[in-house]
Coordinates of C-alpha atoms in Angstrom, one line a residue:
M1 CA 0.0 0.0 0.0
A2 CA 2.9 2.4 0.8
L3 CA 4.5 1.6 -2.5
S4 CA 1.2 2.2 -4.3
A5 CA 0.8 5.6 -2.5
A6 CA 4.4 6.6 -3.4
A7 CA 3.8 5.6 -7.1
S8 CA 0.6 7.7 -7.1
S9 CA 2.4 10.6 -5.6
D10 CA 5.2 10.4 -8.2
A11 CA 2.7 10.2 -11.0
G12 CA 0.9 13.2 -9.7
S13 CA 4.2 15.1 -9.4
Q14 CA 5.1 14.2 -13.0
E15 CA 1.7 15.3 -14.2
F16 CA 2.1 18.6 -12.4
H17 CA 5.5 19.3 -13.8
R18 CA 4.3 18.4 -17.3
F19 CA 1.5 21.0 -17.2
W20 CA 3.8 23.5 -15.5
R21 CA 6.6 23.2 -18.2
L22 CA 4.0 23.5 -20.9
F23 CA 2.5 26.6 -19.4
L24 CA 6.0 28.1 -18.9
W25 CA 6.8 27.7 -22.5
L26 CA 3.4 29.0 -23.6
T27 CA 3.8 32.1 -21.4
L28 CA 7.3 32.7 -22.7
G29 CA 6.2 32.4 -26.3
I30 CA 3.2 34.7 -25.9
T31 CA 5.3 37.3 -23.9
V32 CA 8.1 37.3 -26.5
I33 CA 5.5 38.0 -29.3
R34 CA 3.9 40.8 -27.2
L35 CA 7.3 42.4 -26.5
A36 CA 8.2 42.3 -30.2
A37 CA 4.9 44.1 -31.0
L38 CA 5.6 46.6 -28.2
F39 CA 8.9 47.6 -29.8
V40 CA 7.5 47.6 -33.3
T41 CA 4.4 49.7 -32.9
P42 CA 4.4 53.4 -34.0
L43 CA 1.6 54.2 -31.6
E44 CA 2.4 57.1 -29.2
L45 CA 1.7 57.3 -25.5
Y46 CA -1.8 58.0 -24.4
P47 CA -1.8 61.2 -22.4
D48 CA -2.4 59.3 -19.1
E49 CA 0.6 57.2 -19.9
A50 CA 2.6 60.4 -20.5
Q51 CA 1.3 61.6 -17.1
Y52 CA 2.6 58.4 -15.4
W53 CA 6.0 58.9 -17.1
L54 CA 6.0 62.5 -15.8
W55 CA 5.4 61.2 -12.3
S56 CA 8.3 58.7 -12.7
R57 CA 10.6 61.7 -13.1
D58 CA 9.9 62.8 -9.5
L59 CA 9.4 59.7 -7.4
A60 CA 7.1 60.1 -4.4
F61 CA 4.8 57.9 -2.2
G62 CA 1.7 59.2 -3.9
Y63 CA 0.4 61.4 -6.7
F64 CA -2.7 63.5 -7.3
S65 CA -5.0 60.8 -8.8
K66 CA -3.1 57.4 -8.3
P67 CA -0.9 55.6 -5.8
P68 CA 2.8 55.4 -6.7
M69 CA 3.5 51.8 -7.9
L70 CA 3.2 52.4 -11.6
A71 CA 5.4 55.5 -11.5
W72 CA 8.0 53.5 -9.7
L73 CA 7.9 50.7 -12.3
I74 CA 8.2 53.2 -15.1
A75 CA 11.2 54.8 -13.4
L76 CA 12.8 51.3 -13.2
T77 CA 12.2 50.3 -16.9
T78 CA 13.1 53.7 -18.3
G79 CA 16.1 53.8 -16.1
I80 CA 17.2 50.6 -17.9
G81 CA 16.3 51.4 -21.5
G82 CA 15.6 55.1 -21.8
D83 CA 12.4 57.2 -22.1
S84 CA 11.1 55.8 -25.4
E85 CA 7.5 54.5 -25.5
P86 CA 8.3 50.8 -25.3
F87 CA 10.3 51.2 -22.1
V88 CA 7.5 53.3 -20.5
R89 CA 5.1 50.4 -21.2
L90 CA 7.5 47.5 -20.6
S91 CA 6.4 46.4 -17.1
S92 CA 2.9 45.6 -18.2
S93 CA 3.8 42.7 -20.4
L94 CA 6.2 41.3 -17.8
L95 CA 3.7 41.6 -15.0
H96 CA 0.9 40.0 -16.8
A97 CA 3.2 37.0 -17.7
A98 CA 4.1 36.7 -14.0
T99 CA 0.4 37.0 -13.0
G100 CA -0.5 34.1 -15.3
L101 CA 2.2 31.9 -13.7
I102 CA 0.9 32.7 -10.2
L103 CA -2.6 31.9 -11.2
F104 CA -1.5 28.5 -12.5
R105 CA -0.2 27.7 -9.0
V106 CA -3.3 28.9 -7.4
G107 CA -5.5 26.8 -9.7
A108 CA -3.3 23.8 -9.2
R109 CA -3.4 24.1 -5.4
L110 CA -7.2 24.7 -5.2
Y111 CA -8.2 22.1 -7.8
D112 CA -5.6 20.3 -9.9
E113 CA -2.8 21.1 -12.4
R114 CA -5.2 20.8 -15.4
T115 CA -7.5 23.6 -13.9
G116 CA -4.4 25.6 -13.1
F117 CA -3.2 25.3 -16.7
W118 CA -6.5 26.3 -18.3
G119 CA -7.1 29.1 -15.8
G120 CA -3.7 30.5 -16.7
V121 CA -4.4 30.2 -20.4
L122 CA -7.8 32.0 -20.0
Y123 CA -5.9 34.8 -18.2
L124 CA -3.1 35.1 -20.8
L125 CA -5.7 35.3 -23.6
M126 CA -8.2 37.6 -21.9
P127 CA -9.1 40.4 -24.2
G128 CA -8.6 42.9 -21.4
V129 CA -5.1 41.5 -20.8
Q130 CA -4.2 41.8 -24.5
L131 CA -5.2 45.4 -24.4
S132 CA -3.4 46.0 -21.1
V133 CA 0.0 44.6 -22.2
G134 CA 0.3 47.3 -24.8
I135 CA -0.1 50.3 -22.4
A136 CA 1.2 51.6 -19.1
S137 CA -1.7 51.3 -16.7
T138 CA -2.3 50.7 -13.0
D139 CA -4.2 47.5 -13.8
A140 CA -1.0 45.4 -14.6
P141 CA 0.6 45.9 -11.1
L142 CA -2.8 45.7 -9.4
L143 CA -3.6 42.2 -11.0
F144 CA -0.1 41.0 -10.3
F145 CA -0.2 41.9 -6.6
A146 CA -3.8 40.7 -6.3
A147 CA -2.8 37.3 -7.7
L148 CA 0.1 37.2 -5.3
A149 CA -2.2 38.0 -2.4
L150 CA -4.6 35.4 -3.5
W151 CA -1.8 32.8 -3.8
A152 CA -0.7 33.6 -0.2
Y153 CA -4.2 33.4 1.1
V154 CA -4.8 30.1 -0.5
A155 CA -1.4 28.8 0.8
F156 CA -2.4 30.1 4.3
Q157 CA -5.7 28.1 4.2
A158 CA -3.7 25.0 3.4
R159 CA -1.0 25.5 6.0
P160 CA -1.5 28.5 8.3
S161 CA 1.6 30.3 9.6
A162 CA 2.6 33.8 10.6
R163 CA 5.1 33.9 7.8
T164 CA 2.4 33.2 5.1
A165 CA 0.1 35.7 6.8
L166 CA 2.8 38.3 6.7
F167 CA 3.5 37.6 3.0
A168 CA -0.2 37.9 2.2
G169 CA -0.3 41.3 4.0
L170 CA 2.8 42.5 2.0
A171 CA 1.2 41.4 -1.3
L172 CA -2.0 43.2 -0.4
G173 CA 0.0 46.3 0.4
G174 CA 1.6 46.1 -3.0
A175 CA -1.9 45.9 -4.6
F176 CA -2.9 49.0 -2.5
L177 CA 0.1 50.9 -3.8
S178 CA -1.1 50.0 -7.3
K179 CA -4.7 51.0 -7.1
Y180 CA -7.2 51.5 -4.4
A181 CA -9.6 49.0 -5.9
S182 CA -7.4 46.5 -4.1
L183 CA -9.6 47.1 -1.1
Y184 CA -12.1 44.7 -2.7
L185 CA -9.6 42.0 -1.7
L186 CA -10.2 42.8 2.0
I187 CA -14.0 42.4 1.4
G188 CA -13.3 39.1 -0.2
V189 CA -11.3 37.9 2.8
A190 CA -14.0 39.0 5.1
L191 CA -16.8 37.4 3.1
H192 CA -14.9 34.1 2.9
L193 CA -14.2 34.0 6.6
I194 CA -17.8 34.9 7.5
S195 CA -19.3 32.3 5.1
T196 CA -16.8 29.5 5.9
P197 CA -16.2 28.8 9.6
S198 CA -13.4 26.4 8.9
A199 CA -11.4 29.1 7.2
R200 CA -11.3 31.1 10.4
A201 CA -9.5 28.3 12.4
G202 CA -6.0 29.3 11.4
W203 CA -6.2 33.0 12.1
T204 CA -4.8 33.3 15.6
P205 CA -4.2 36.8 17.0
M206 CA -0.5 36.5 16.2
R207 CA -1.2 35.6 12.5
V208 CA -3.8 38.4 12.1
L209 CA -1.1 40.8 13.5
A210 CA 1.4 39.5 11.1
A211 CA -0.9 40.1 8.1
A212 CA -1.9 43.5 9.3
T213 CA 1.7 44.5 9.9
G214 CA 2.7 43.5 6.4
L215 CA -0.2 45.5 4.9
L216 CA 0.5 48.6 7.1
V217 CA 4.2 48.6 6.5
V218 CA 3.7 48.8 2.8
A219 CA 0.7 51.0 2.7
A220 CA 1.7 53.5 5.5
P221 CA 3.9 55.7 3.3
N222 CA 1.1 56.4 0.9
L223 CA -1.4 57.0 3.7
I224 CA 1.0 59.5 5.2
W225 CA 1.6 61.2 1.8
N226 CA -2.2 61.5 1.4
A227 CA -2.5 63.0 4.9
L228 CA 0.2 65.6 4.0
H229 CA -1.5 66.5 0.7
D230 CA -5.1 66.9 1.9
F231 CA -6.0 63.3 0.9
S232 CA -5.9 64.4 -2.8
T233 CA -5.7 60.8 -4.2
V234 CA -8.5 59.6 -1.9
S235 CA -10.6 62.6 -2.8
H236 CA -10.0 62.1 -6.5
T237 CA -10.9 58.4 -6.3
A238 CA -14.1 59.3 -4.4
A239 CA -15.0 62.0 -6.9
N240 CA -14.9 59.4 -9.7
A241 CA -18.0 57.9 -8.2
N242 CA -19.8 61.0 -9.4
W243 CA -23.0 60.5 -7.5
N244 CA -25.8 62.9 -8.1
V245 CA -28.6 62.6 -5.5
A246 CA -31.1 63.9 -8.0
D247 CA -30.2 61.4 -10.6
L248 CA -29.3 58.0 -9.2
F249 CA -30.7 55.5 -11.7
H250 CA -28.8 54.6 -14.9
P251 CA -29.9 51.2 -16.2
G252 CA -28.1 51.9 -19.5
E253 CA -24.8 52.4 -17.7
A254 CA -25.3 49.2 -15.7
L255 CA -26.1 47.2 -18.9
E256 CA -23.0 48.7 -20.6
F257 CA -20.9 47.6 -17.7
L258 CA -22.1 44.0 -18.0
V259 CA -21.5 44.0 -21.7
S260 CA -18.0 45.4 -21.1
Q261 CA -17.2 42.6 -18.7
T262 CA -18.1 40.1 -21.4
M263 CA -15.6 41.7 -23.7
V264 CA -12.9 42.2 -21.1
L265 CA -13.0 38.8 -19.4
G266 CA -14.2 36.9 -22.4
P267 CA -17.8 35.9 -23.2
V268 CA -17.6 32.2 -22.2
P269 CA -15.7 32.7 -18.9
F270 CA -18.0 35.6 -17.9
A271 CA -21.1 33.5 -18.8
A272 CA -19.7 30.6 -16.8
I273 CA -19.3 32.9 -13.7
L274 CA -22.8 34.2 -14.0
I275 CA -24.4 30.8 -14.6
G276 CA -22.5 29.1 -11.8
A277 CA -23.2 31.9 -9.3
G278 CA -26.9 31.9 -10.3
L279 CA -27.2 28.1 -10.0
A280 CA -25.4 28.2 -6.6
A281 CA -27.8 31.0 -5.4
A282 CA -30.7 28.9 -6.5
R283 CA -29.2 25.9 -4.6
R284 CA -29.1 23.9 -7.8
F285 CA -25.3 23.6 -7.8
D286 CA -23.1 22.4 -5.0
L287 CA -20.1 24.6 -4.3
S288 CA -16.8 23.0 -3.3
P289 CA -14.7 24.8 -0.6
S290 CA -12.4 26.1 -3.4
D291 CA -15.4 27.4 -5.3
R292 CA -16.6 29.3 -2.1
L293 CA -13.2 30.8 -1.6
L294 CA -12.9 32.1 -5.2
L295 CA -16.5 33.3 -5.3
A296 CA -15.8 35.4 -2.2
F297 CA -13.2 37.3 -4.2
V298 CA -15.0 37.4 -7.5
L299 CA -18.5 38.7 -6.5
P300 CA -17.8 41.8 -4.4
P301 CA -16.1 43.8 -7.1
L302 CA -18.5 42.8 -9.8
I303 CA -21.6 43.5 -7.7
L304 CA -20.4 46.7 -6.2
V305 CA -19.2 48.2 -9.5
F306 CA -22.4 47.1 -11.1
I307 CA -24.3 49.1 -8.4
Q308 CA -21.9 52.0 -9.0
A309 CA -22.8 51.9 -12.7
L310 CA -26.5 51.8 -11.9
L311 CA -26.2 54.8 -9.7
S312 CA -23.8 56.8 -11.9
R313 CA -21.3 55.3 -14.2
A314 CA -18.4 52.8 -14.1
N315 CA -15.4 52.0 -16.3
A316 CA -15.0 48.5 -17.5
N317 CA -11.7 48.0 -15.5
W318 CA -13.1 49.1 -12.2
A319 CA -13.9 45.5 -11.3
A320 CA -10.4 44.3 -12.6
V321 CA -9.5 42.8 -9.2
A322 CA -12.2 40.1 -9.8
Y323 CA -10.5 38.8 -13.0
T324 CA -7.7 36.8 -11.4
P325 CA -9.9 34.5 -9.3
A326 CA -12.6 34.6 -12.0
V327 CA -10.5 32.8 -14.7
I328 CA -9.6 30.0 -12.3
L329 CA -13.2 29.6 -11.2
A330 CA -14.5 29.7 -14.8
A331 CA -11.9 27.1 -15.9
A332 CA -12.8 24.8 -12.9
W333 CA -16.6 25.0 -13.6
L334 CA -16.3 24.6 -17.4
L335 CA -14.1 21.5 -16.8
R336 CA -16.4 20.1 -14.1
W337 CA -19.5 20.6 -16.4
H338 CA -17.6 18.9 -19.3
A339 CA -18.4 22.0 -21.4
Y340 CA -15.4 21.3 -23.6
R341 CA -16.9 22.7 -26.8
W342 CA -17.9 25.9 -25.1
F343 CA -14.5 26.2 -23.5
M344 CA -12.7 25.7 -26.7
G345 CA -15.0 28.0 -28.6
G346 CA -14.5 30.7 -26.0
L347 CA -10.7 30.3 -26.2
A348 CA -10.9 30.4 -30.0
F349 CA -12.7 33.7 -29.7
Q350 CA -10.2 35.1 -27.3
I351 CA -7.3 34.0 -29.5
V352 CA -8.8 35.8 -32.5
V353 CA -9.3 39.0 -30.5
A354 CA -5.8 38.7 -29.1
V355 CA -4.3 38.3 -32.6
M356 CA -6.3 41.2 -34.0
V357 CA -5.3 43.6 -31.1
L358 CA -1.7 42.5 -31.5
V359 CA -1.6 42.9 -35.3
F360 CA -3.5 46.2 -35.4
G361 CA -1.4 47.6 -32.5
A362 CA 1.8 46.7 -34.2
W363 CA 0.7 47.9 -37.7
P364 CA -2.1 50.4 -37.2
H365 CA -2.3 51.2 -40.9
L366 CA -4.0 47.8 -41.2
A367 CA -6.6 49.0 -38.7
D368 CA -7.1 52.0 -40.9
R369 CA -7.8 49.9 -43.9
A370 CA -10.2 47.7 -41.9
G371 CA -12.1 50.8 -40.8
L372 CA -11.0 50.5 -37.2
G373 CA -8.7 53.5 -37.1
S374 CA -10.8 55.3 -34.5
S375 CA -9.7 52.7 -32.0
F376 CA -6.2 54.3 -32.0
K377 CA -7.1 58.0 -32.3
R378 CA -6.0 58.7 -28.7
V379 CA -2.5 57.4 -29.3
R380 CA -1.7 59.3 -32.4
G381 CA -0.8 62.9 -33.3
W382 CA 0.7 64.0 -30.0
E383 CA 4.3 64.3 -31.2
V384 CA 3.3 66.4 -34.2
G385 CA 1.1 68.6 -32.1
T386 CA 3.9 69.1 -29.6
T387 CA 6.3 70.0 -32.4
R388 CA 4.0 72.7 -33.7
I389 CA 3.4 74.2 -30.3
L390 CA 7.1 74.3 -29.4
D391 CA 8.1 75.7 -32.8
A392 CA 5.6 78.6 -32.2
A393 CA 6.9 79.2 -28.6
E394 CA 10.5 79.2 -29.6
A395 CA 9.7 81.7 -32.4
L396 CA 8.5 84.1 -29.8
G397 CA 12.0 84.1 -28.2
P398 CA 13.3 83.5 -24.6
G399 CA 11.0 84.1 -21.7
T400 CA 8.0 82.6 -23.4
V401 CA 5.7 80.6 -21.2
I402 CA 3.4 77.8 -22.7
A403 CA 0.0 77.3 -21.0
A404 CA -2.1 74.3 -21.9
D405 CA -5.9 74.3 -21.3
D406 CA -6.2 70.5 -20.9
R407 CA -4.2 68.0 -18.9
F408 CA -4.0 65.6 -21.9
L409 CA -2.3 68.3 -23.9
Y410 CA 0.0 69.3 -21.0
N411 CA 1.1 65.7 -20.4
S412 CA 1.8 65.1 -24.0
L413 CA 3.8 68.3 -24.3
A414 CA 5.8 67.3 -21.2
Y415 CA 6.7 63.9 -22.7
Y416 CA 7.2 64.6 -26.4
G417 CA 8.8 67.9 -25.7
R418 CA 11.1 66.5 -22.9
D419 CA 14.3 67.2 -24.8
R420 CA 13.4 70.7 -26.1
L421 CA 11.9 71.8 -22.8
S422 CA 15.0 70.9 -20.9
G423 CA 17.3 73.5 -22.5
P424 CA 18.5 76.6 -20.7
D425 CA 16.5 79.0 -22.9
A426 CA 13.5 76.6 -23.4
P427 CA 9.9 77.8 -22.9
E428 CA 8.4 77.0 -19.5
L429 CA 5.5 74.6 -19.6
T430 CA 2.5 75.5 -17.4
M431 CA -1.2 74.5 -17.0
W432 CA -4.0 77.0 -17.1
V433 CA -6.3 76.4 -14.2
R434 CA -9.9 76.6 -15.2
E435 CA -11.6 76.1 -11.8
A436 CA -11.1 77.6 -8.4
H437 CA -9.1 74.5 -7.2
P438 CA -6.7 72.1 -9.0
Q439 CA -8.5 69.2 -10.6
N440 CA -5.3 67.2 -11.6
Q441 CA -1.6 67.0 -10.9
A442 CA -0.6 69.4 -13.7
E443 CA -2.9 72.2 -12.2
A444 CA -1.6 71.5 -8.7
E445 CA 2.1 71.4 -9.6
D446 CA 2.6 73.7 -12.6
P447 CA -0.3 76.3 -12.6
L448 CA 0.1 79.4 -14.8
T449 CA 0.6 82.4 -12.4
V450 CA 0.2 86.1 -12.8
D451 CA 4.0 86.6 -12.5
Q452 CA 4.5 84.2 -15.5
G453 CA 1.7 85.6 -17.5
H454 CA 3.4 88.6 -19.2
R455 CA 3.5 86.8 -22.6
V456 CA 2.0 83.4 -23.0
L457 CA 1.7 81.0 -25.9
M458 CA -1.7 79.6 -25.3
A459 CA -2.3 76.0 -26.4
S460 CA -5.8 74.7 -26.7
I461 CA -7.3 71.4 -27.6
E462 CA -10.8 70.6 -28.8
G463 CA -12.0 74.2 -28.2
R464 CA -14.1 73.5 -25.1
F465 CA -12.7 76.2 -22.9
R466 CA -11.2 78.7 -25.4
H467 CA -13.5 81.6 -24.5
E468 CA -12.8 81.2 -20.8
F469 CA -9.1 80.7 -21.5
E470 CA -8.8 83.9 -23.5
A471 CA -10.9 85.9 -21.1
D472 CA -8.2 85.5 -18.5
F473 CA -5.8 87.7 -20.4
V474 CA -5.8 91.5 -20.8
R475 CA -4.7 91.2 -24.4
F476 CA -5.3 88.3 -26.8
D477 CA -4.6 88.2 -30.5
G478 CA -6.8 85.4 -31.7
W479 CA -6.4 81.7 -32.3
T480 CA -4.3 80.1 -35.1
D481 CA -5.3 76.7 -36.3
A482 CA -2.8 73.9 -35.6
T483 CA -5.0 70.9 -36.4
V484 CA -3.3 67.5 -36.4
R485 CA -4.3 64.7 -38.8
L486 CA -4.6 61.4 -36.9
D487 CA -5.5 59.1 -39.8
P488 CA -7.1 59.4 -43.3
E489 CA -10.5 60.2 -41.7
R490 CA -9.8 61.9 -38.3
T491 CA -8.1 65.0 -37.0
R492 CA -7.5 66.6 -33.6
D493 CA -8.6 70.2 -33.1
L494 CA -5.6 72.1 -31.9
A495 CA -5.1 75.9 -31.8
I496 CA -2.5 78.3 -30.5
G497 CA -2.7 82.0 -29.5
I498 CA -0.7 84.7 -27.7
G499 CA -2.0 86.1 -24.5
E500 CA -0.5 89.0 -22.6
G501 CA -1.2 90.2 -19.1
F502 CA -2.6 87.1 -17.3
A503 CA -5.4 88.4 -15.0
P504 CA -7.7 85.5 -14.1
Q505 CA -11.4 86.2 -13.8
P506 CA -13.1 85.5 -10.5
R507 CA -14.2 81.9 -9.9
D508 CA -17.6 81.1 -8.4
P509 CA -17.0 79.9 -4.8
E510 CA -19.7 77.2 -5.1
T511 CA -19.1 75.7 -8.6
G512 CA -15.5 76.8 -9.0
L513 CA -16.1 77.9 -12.5
P514 CA -15.1 81.3 -14.0
V515 CA -17.5 84.1 -13.5
P516 CA -17.7 86.2 -16.7
V517 CA -16.9 89.9 -16.1
S518 CA -16.7 92.9 -18.4
P519 CA -13.8 92.5 -20.8
T520 CA -10.7 94.6 -19.9
R521 CA -8.5 93.9 -22.9
P522 CA -8.5 96.5 -25.7

């Protein structure tokens, strides 16, 4: 009997290593292809990416709208390879690859190596992941640390120890420094412990203290930074909820959020989650302990962000922290239901989407020919626009100040003008502040002041605030068109003007918006 058990154990070990090696090679191959596309693409940085790069030039424990992890990662990768677009975005591909490897281990521990393999494959081929690997965003580090925290929590349930609890706390702290949506993980832990009495057995006071210590040690610098900066990041995150008491019912937004999850997670995996959760709620499907654990982490973000969408609005990625446990749970259920045709059909769809995103991202002119050029309009034309604005500013001579009327334009000027703006006689880049108080980091850190406003090259995008912008100057000579062509069908409305004598109009104390007064300029 002992020999039989040993043989069974060896066979299980061989099976695990076979799946593990296969997944390693698959992950390596996909990642190499993605990195090649990253270095081939001519697509420029999206203005939010330019903002993250700008943050990475001045490392801190927090920034106006986001925690610091992404800025730190960009500082690391650009420190290695320079400030070009691929190195700004490099960490995303590497982190998603690492996340897939972690999820394989989680699935193998909770179920078996086959579930771990297919859960990892679902993650690597998620449409949302394929989009994320090509940009610098907070989702990549969030999902990496969320997967790491889940792995530690699962390991703790199998073999409780203070060391594992500490590691789980540290990983959760890393997720917190990536994005505040990481707090859904704490809700997941609480839900699992409440719904599963046996899960509470290992949490002695010492182990709870170890986990809390790990979390606080990592998160404390950002909390202190927020306290020293009027909790600007927390306030910005709360403001994104955008609740209007007079208008708190938006079924269209809620439906759009659900549809977006289908396209981000994949239609078959998302359908499996909904069907499985629905059957379990109706008591027509028996949940295993592993199912209960993963559901505790999947449901809170999906349900809470759905409610947020119903009350106001929600972006598709606001529930991103649910995706790491969701792919494992979807794989486990699809395999348990023997829904192999649906599983393979869903994977085929995700492969097609991944290939399309990869090819069109690497060679966007093919997207133009396919009529999909609008998908890339936000990552084109910024360098040309920057060149036109800097040429005009330099023509005015030393002492010229550039003021942008939109943070997207400011961020892109900062990135694509980084070399020309660093010279001794270079124009100074500032941000015109429309409202009474700063609404973004550019307005908080580089506002146009009266002392700087003797002669200003005004740069305006899309024309939304041009009348208010020009009204803040004593003299203004009119706008000059600087429109940028993005593709054969689309352009970006850009204009420049010269303002003299910056004298901001009063701002309404309640709304913060400019209050029109009699014009003072000749």
